[in-house]
mmCIF file of C-alpha atoms in Angstrom:
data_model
loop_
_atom_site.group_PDB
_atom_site.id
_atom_site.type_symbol
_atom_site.label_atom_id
_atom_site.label_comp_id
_atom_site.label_asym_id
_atom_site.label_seq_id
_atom_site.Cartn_x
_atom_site.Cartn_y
_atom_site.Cartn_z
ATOM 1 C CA UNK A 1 10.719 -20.553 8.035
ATOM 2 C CA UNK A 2 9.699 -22.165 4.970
ATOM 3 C CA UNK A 3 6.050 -21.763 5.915
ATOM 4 C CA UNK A 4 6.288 -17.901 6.277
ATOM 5 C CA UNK A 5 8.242 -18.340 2.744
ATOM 6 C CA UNK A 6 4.923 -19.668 1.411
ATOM 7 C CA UNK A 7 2.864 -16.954 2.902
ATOM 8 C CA UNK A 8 4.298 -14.296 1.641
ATOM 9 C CA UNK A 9 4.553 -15.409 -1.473
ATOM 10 C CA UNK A 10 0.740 -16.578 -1.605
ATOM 11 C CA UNK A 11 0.080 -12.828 0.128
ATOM 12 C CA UNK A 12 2.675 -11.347 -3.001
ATOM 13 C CA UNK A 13 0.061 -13.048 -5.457
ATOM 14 C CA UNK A 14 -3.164 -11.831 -3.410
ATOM 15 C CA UNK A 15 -1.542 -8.308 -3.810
ATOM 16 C CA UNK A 16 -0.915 -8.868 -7.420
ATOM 17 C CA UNK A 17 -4.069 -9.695 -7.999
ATOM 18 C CA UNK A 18 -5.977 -7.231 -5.779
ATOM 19 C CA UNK A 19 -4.048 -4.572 -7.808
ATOM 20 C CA UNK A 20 -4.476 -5.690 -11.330
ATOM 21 C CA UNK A 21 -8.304 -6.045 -10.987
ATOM 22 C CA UNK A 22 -8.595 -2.799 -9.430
ATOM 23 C CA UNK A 23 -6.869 -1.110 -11.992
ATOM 24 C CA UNK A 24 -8.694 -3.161 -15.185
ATOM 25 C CA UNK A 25 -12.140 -2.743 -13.354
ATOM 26 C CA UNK A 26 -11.330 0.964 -12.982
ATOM 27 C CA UNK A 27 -10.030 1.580 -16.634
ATOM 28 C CA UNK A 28 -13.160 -0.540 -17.522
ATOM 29 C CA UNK A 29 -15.716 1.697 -16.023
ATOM 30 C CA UNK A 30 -14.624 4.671 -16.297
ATOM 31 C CA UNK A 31 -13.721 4.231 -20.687
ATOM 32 C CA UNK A 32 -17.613 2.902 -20.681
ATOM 33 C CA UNK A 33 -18.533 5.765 -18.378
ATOM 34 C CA UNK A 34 -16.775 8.404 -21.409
ATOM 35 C CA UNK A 35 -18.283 6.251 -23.718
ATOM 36 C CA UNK A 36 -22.128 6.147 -22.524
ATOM 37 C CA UNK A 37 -21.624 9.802 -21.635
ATOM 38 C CA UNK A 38 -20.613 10.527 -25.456
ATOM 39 C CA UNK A 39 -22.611 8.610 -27.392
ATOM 40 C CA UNK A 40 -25.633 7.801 -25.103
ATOM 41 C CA UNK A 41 -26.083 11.530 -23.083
ATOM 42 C CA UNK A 42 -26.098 9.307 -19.969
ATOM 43 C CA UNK A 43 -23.316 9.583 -17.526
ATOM 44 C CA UNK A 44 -23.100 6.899 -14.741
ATOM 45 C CA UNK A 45 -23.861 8.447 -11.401
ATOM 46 C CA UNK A 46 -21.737 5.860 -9.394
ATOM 47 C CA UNK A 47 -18.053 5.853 -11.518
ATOM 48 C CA UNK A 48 -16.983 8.999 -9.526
ATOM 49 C CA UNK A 49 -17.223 7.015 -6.090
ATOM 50 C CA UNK A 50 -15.993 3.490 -7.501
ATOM 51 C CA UNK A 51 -12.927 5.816 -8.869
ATOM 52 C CA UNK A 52 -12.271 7.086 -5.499
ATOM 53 C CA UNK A 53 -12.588 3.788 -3.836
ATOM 54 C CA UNK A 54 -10.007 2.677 -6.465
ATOM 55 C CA UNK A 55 -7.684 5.332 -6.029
ATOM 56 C CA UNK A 56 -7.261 4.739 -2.466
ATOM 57 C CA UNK A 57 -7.162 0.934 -3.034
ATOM 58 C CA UNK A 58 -4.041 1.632 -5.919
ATOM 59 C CA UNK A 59 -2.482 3.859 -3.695
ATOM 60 C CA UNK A 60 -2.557 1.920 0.090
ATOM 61 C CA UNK A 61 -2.108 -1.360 -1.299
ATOM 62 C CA UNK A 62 0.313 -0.138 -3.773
ATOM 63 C CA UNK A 63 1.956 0.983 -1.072
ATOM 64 C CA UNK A 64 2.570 -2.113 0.546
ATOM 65 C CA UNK A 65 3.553 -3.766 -2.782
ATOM 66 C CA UNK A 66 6.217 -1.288 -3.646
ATOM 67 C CA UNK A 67 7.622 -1.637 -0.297
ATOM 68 C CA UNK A 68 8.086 -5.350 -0.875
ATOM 69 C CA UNK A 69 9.392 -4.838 -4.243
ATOM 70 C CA UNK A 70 11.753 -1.646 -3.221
ATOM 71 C CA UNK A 71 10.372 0.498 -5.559
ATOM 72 C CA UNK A 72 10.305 3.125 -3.344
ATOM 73 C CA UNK A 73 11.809 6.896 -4.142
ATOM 74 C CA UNK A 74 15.513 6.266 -3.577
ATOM 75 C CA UNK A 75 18.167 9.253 -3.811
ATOM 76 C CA UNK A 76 21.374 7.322 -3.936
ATOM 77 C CA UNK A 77 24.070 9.923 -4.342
ATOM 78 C CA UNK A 78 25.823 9.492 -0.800
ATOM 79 C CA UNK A 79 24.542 6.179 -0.672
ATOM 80 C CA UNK A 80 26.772 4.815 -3.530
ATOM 81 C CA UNK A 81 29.590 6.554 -2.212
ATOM 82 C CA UNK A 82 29.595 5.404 1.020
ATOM 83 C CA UNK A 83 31.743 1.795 1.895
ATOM 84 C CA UNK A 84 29.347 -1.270 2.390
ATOM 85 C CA UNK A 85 29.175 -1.275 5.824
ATOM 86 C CA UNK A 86 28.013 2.372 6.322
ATOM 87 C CA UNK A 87 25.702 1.183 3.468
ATOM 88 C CA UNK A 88 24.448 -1.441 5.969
ATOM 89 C CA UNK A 89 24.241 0.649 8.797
ATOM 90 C CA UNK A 90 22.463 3.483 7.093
ATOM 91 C CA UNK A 91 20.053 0.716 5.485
ATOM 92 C CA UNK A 92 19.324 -0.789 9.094
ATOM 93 C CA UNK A 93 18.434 2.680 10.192
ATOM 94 C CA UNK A 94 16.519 3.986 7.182
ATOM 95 C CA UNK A 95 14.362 0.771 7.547
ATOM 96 C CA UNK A 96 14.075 1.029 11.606
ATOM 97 C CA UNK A 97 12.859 4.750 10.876
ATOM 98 C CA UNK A 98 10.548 3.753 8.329
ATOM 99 C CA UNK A 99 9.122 0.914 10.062
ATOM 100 C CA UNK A 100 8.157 3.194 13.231
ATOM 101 C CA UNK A 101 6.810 5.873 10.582
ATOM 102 C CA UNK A 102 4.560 3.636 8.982
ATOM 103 C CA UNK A 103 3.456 1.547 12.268
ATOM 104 C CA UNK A 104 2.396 5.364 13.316
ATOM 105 C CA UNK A 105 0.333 6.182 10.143
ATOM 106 C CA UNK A 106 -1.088 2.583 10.710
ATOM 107 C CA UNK A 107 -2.718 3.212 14.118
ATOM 108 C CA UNK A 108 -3.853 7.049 12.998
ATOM 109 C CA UNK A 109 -5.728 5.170 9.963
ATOM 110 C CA UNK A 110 -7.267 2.501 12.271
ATOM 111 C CA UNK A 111 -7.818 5.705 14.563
ATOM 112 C CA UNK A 112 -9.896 7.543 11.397
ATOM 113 C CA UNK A 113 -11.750 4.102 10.393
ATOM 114 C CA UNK A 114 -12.888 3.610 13.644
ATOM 115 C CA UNK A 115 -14.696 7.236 13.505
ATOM 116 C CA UNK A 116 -16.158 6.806 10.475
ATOM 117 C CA UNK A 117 -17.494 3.666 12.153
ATOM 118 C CA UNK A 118 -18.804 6.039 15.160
ATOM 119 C CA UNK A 119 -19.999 8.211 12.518
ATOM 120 C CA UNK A 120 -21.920 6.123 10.680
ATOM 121 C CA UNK A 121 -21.027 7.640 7.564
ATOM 122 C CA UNK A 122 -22.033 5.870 4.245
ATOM 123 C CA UNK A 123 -21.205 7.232 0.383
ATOM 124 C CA UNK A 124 -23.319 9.719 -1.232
ATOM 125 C CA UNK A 125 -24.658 7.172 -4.266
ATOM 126 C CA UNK A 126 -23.613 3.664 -3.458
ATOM 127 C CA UNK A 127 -24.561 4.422 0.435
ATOM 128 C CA UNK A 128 -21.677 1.745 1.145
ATOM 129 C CA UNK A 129 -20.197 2.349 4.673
ATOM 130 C CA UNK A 130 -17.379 5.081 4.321
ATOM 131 C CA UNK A 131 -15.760 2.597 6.894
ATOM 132 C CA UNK A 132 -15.225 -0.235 5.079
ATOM 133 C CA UNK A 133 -13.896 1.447 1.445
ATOM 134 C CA UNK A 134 -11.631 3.338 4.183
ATOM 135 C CA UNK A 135 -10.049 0.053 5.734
ATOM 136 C CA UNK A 136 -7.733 -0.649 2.801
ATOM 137 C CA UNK A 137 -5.611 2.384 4.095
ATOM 138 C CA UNK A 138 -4.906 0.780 8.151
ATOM 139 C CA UNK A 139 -3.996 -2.409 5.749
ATOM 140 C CA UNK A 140 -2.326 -0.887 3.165
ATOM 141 C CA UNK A 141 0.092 0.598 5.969
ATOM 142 C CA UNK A 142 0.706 -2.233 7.934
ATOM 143 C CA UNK A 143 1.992 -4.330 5.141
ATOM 144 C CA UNK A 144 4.105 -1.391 4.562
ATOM 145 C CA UNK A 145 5.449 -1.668 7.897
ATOM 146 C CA UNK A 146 5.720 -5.543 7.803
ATOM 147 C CA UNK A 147 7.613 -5.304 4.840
ATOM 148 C CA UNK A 148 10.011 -2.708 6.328
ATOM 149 C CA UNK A 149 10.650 -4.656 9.586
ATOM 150 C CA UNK A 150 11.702 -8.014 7.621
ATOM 151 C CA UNK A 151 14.260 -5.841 5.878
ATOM 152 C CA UNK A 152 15.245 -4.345 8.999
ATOM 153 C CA UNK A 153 15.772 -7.754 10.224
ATOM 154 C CA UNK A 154 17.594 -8.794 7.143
ATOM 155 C CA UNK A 155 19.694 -6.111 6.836
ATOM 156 C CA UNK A 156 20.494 -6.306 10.597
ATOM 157 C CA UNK A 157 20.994 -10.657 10.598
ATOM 158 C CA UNK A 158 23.143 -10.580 7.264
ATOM 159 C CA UNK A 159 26.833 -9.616 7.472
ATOM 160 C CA UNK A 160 28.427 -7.544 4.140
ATOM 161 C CA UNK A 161 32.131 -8.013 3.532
ATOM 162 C CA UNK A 162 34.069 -4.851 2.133
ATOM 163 C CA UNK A 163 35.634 -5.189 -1.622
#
């Protein structure tokens, strides 16, 4: 146990990491882009591309990141209300459901990167295979659905007394 301890928090660090540069590289190049554009004439042809490319990084890797960190969109009014052990049971559930929803999205994104493969499809500037800026998203799920399936197993292994 102790070594999947250690991997996840060496993978929490990766993800970290993989986020913060993405987001500082982005900020980076796209203030010089402004910048050259304003005082230079000159705009950068390739920002537009890196920007999508980081957008979709942020947001599928985010993804998994915020489900590890629970920083998901929570509505909370019945949930409060309810005792602790419908709490548990709707918290087992919530996390089965998400789990399967997720492990779905994470073969139809394999599913799309494998046509763009077919396809052959590269970017308009950087001519970098649409298929590889395209496999964060299959990732970017499936640590989504990891993270959701250790919860369910938490939730489901660890007992909650009522107050």
């Amino acid at each position: 146990m102790k070594i999947l301890q250690k991997i996840d928090l060496l993978w929490e660090k990766v993800e970290k990491g993989i986020l913060s540069i993405t987001t500082i590289l982005m900020s980076l190049m796209l203030v010089g882009n402004a910048v050259s554009r304003y005082f230079f004439n000159k705009s950068w042809p390739f920002t537009e591309e890196i920007g999508k490319v980081g957008i979709i990084v942020l947001t599928f890797m985010g993804l998994g990141y915020a489900a590890r960190k629970k920083m998901h969109i929570e509505m909370s009014g019945f949930y409060d209300m309810m005792s602790l052990k419908m709490q548990r049971v709707l918290s087992i559930f919530i996390n089965l459901l998400s789990a399967l929803v997720l492990a779905f999205c994470t073969y139809l994104a394999i599913e799309y990167v494998i046509h763009l493969y077919i396809l052959n499809q590269v970017s308009t500037i950087l001519r970098i295979p649409l298929y590889l800026t395209m496999m964060v998203i299959p990732i970017g799920f499936f640590l989504a659905t990891v993270r959701y399936i250790v919860d369910f197993f938490d939730r489901l292994l660890t007992k909650v007394e009522e107050k």
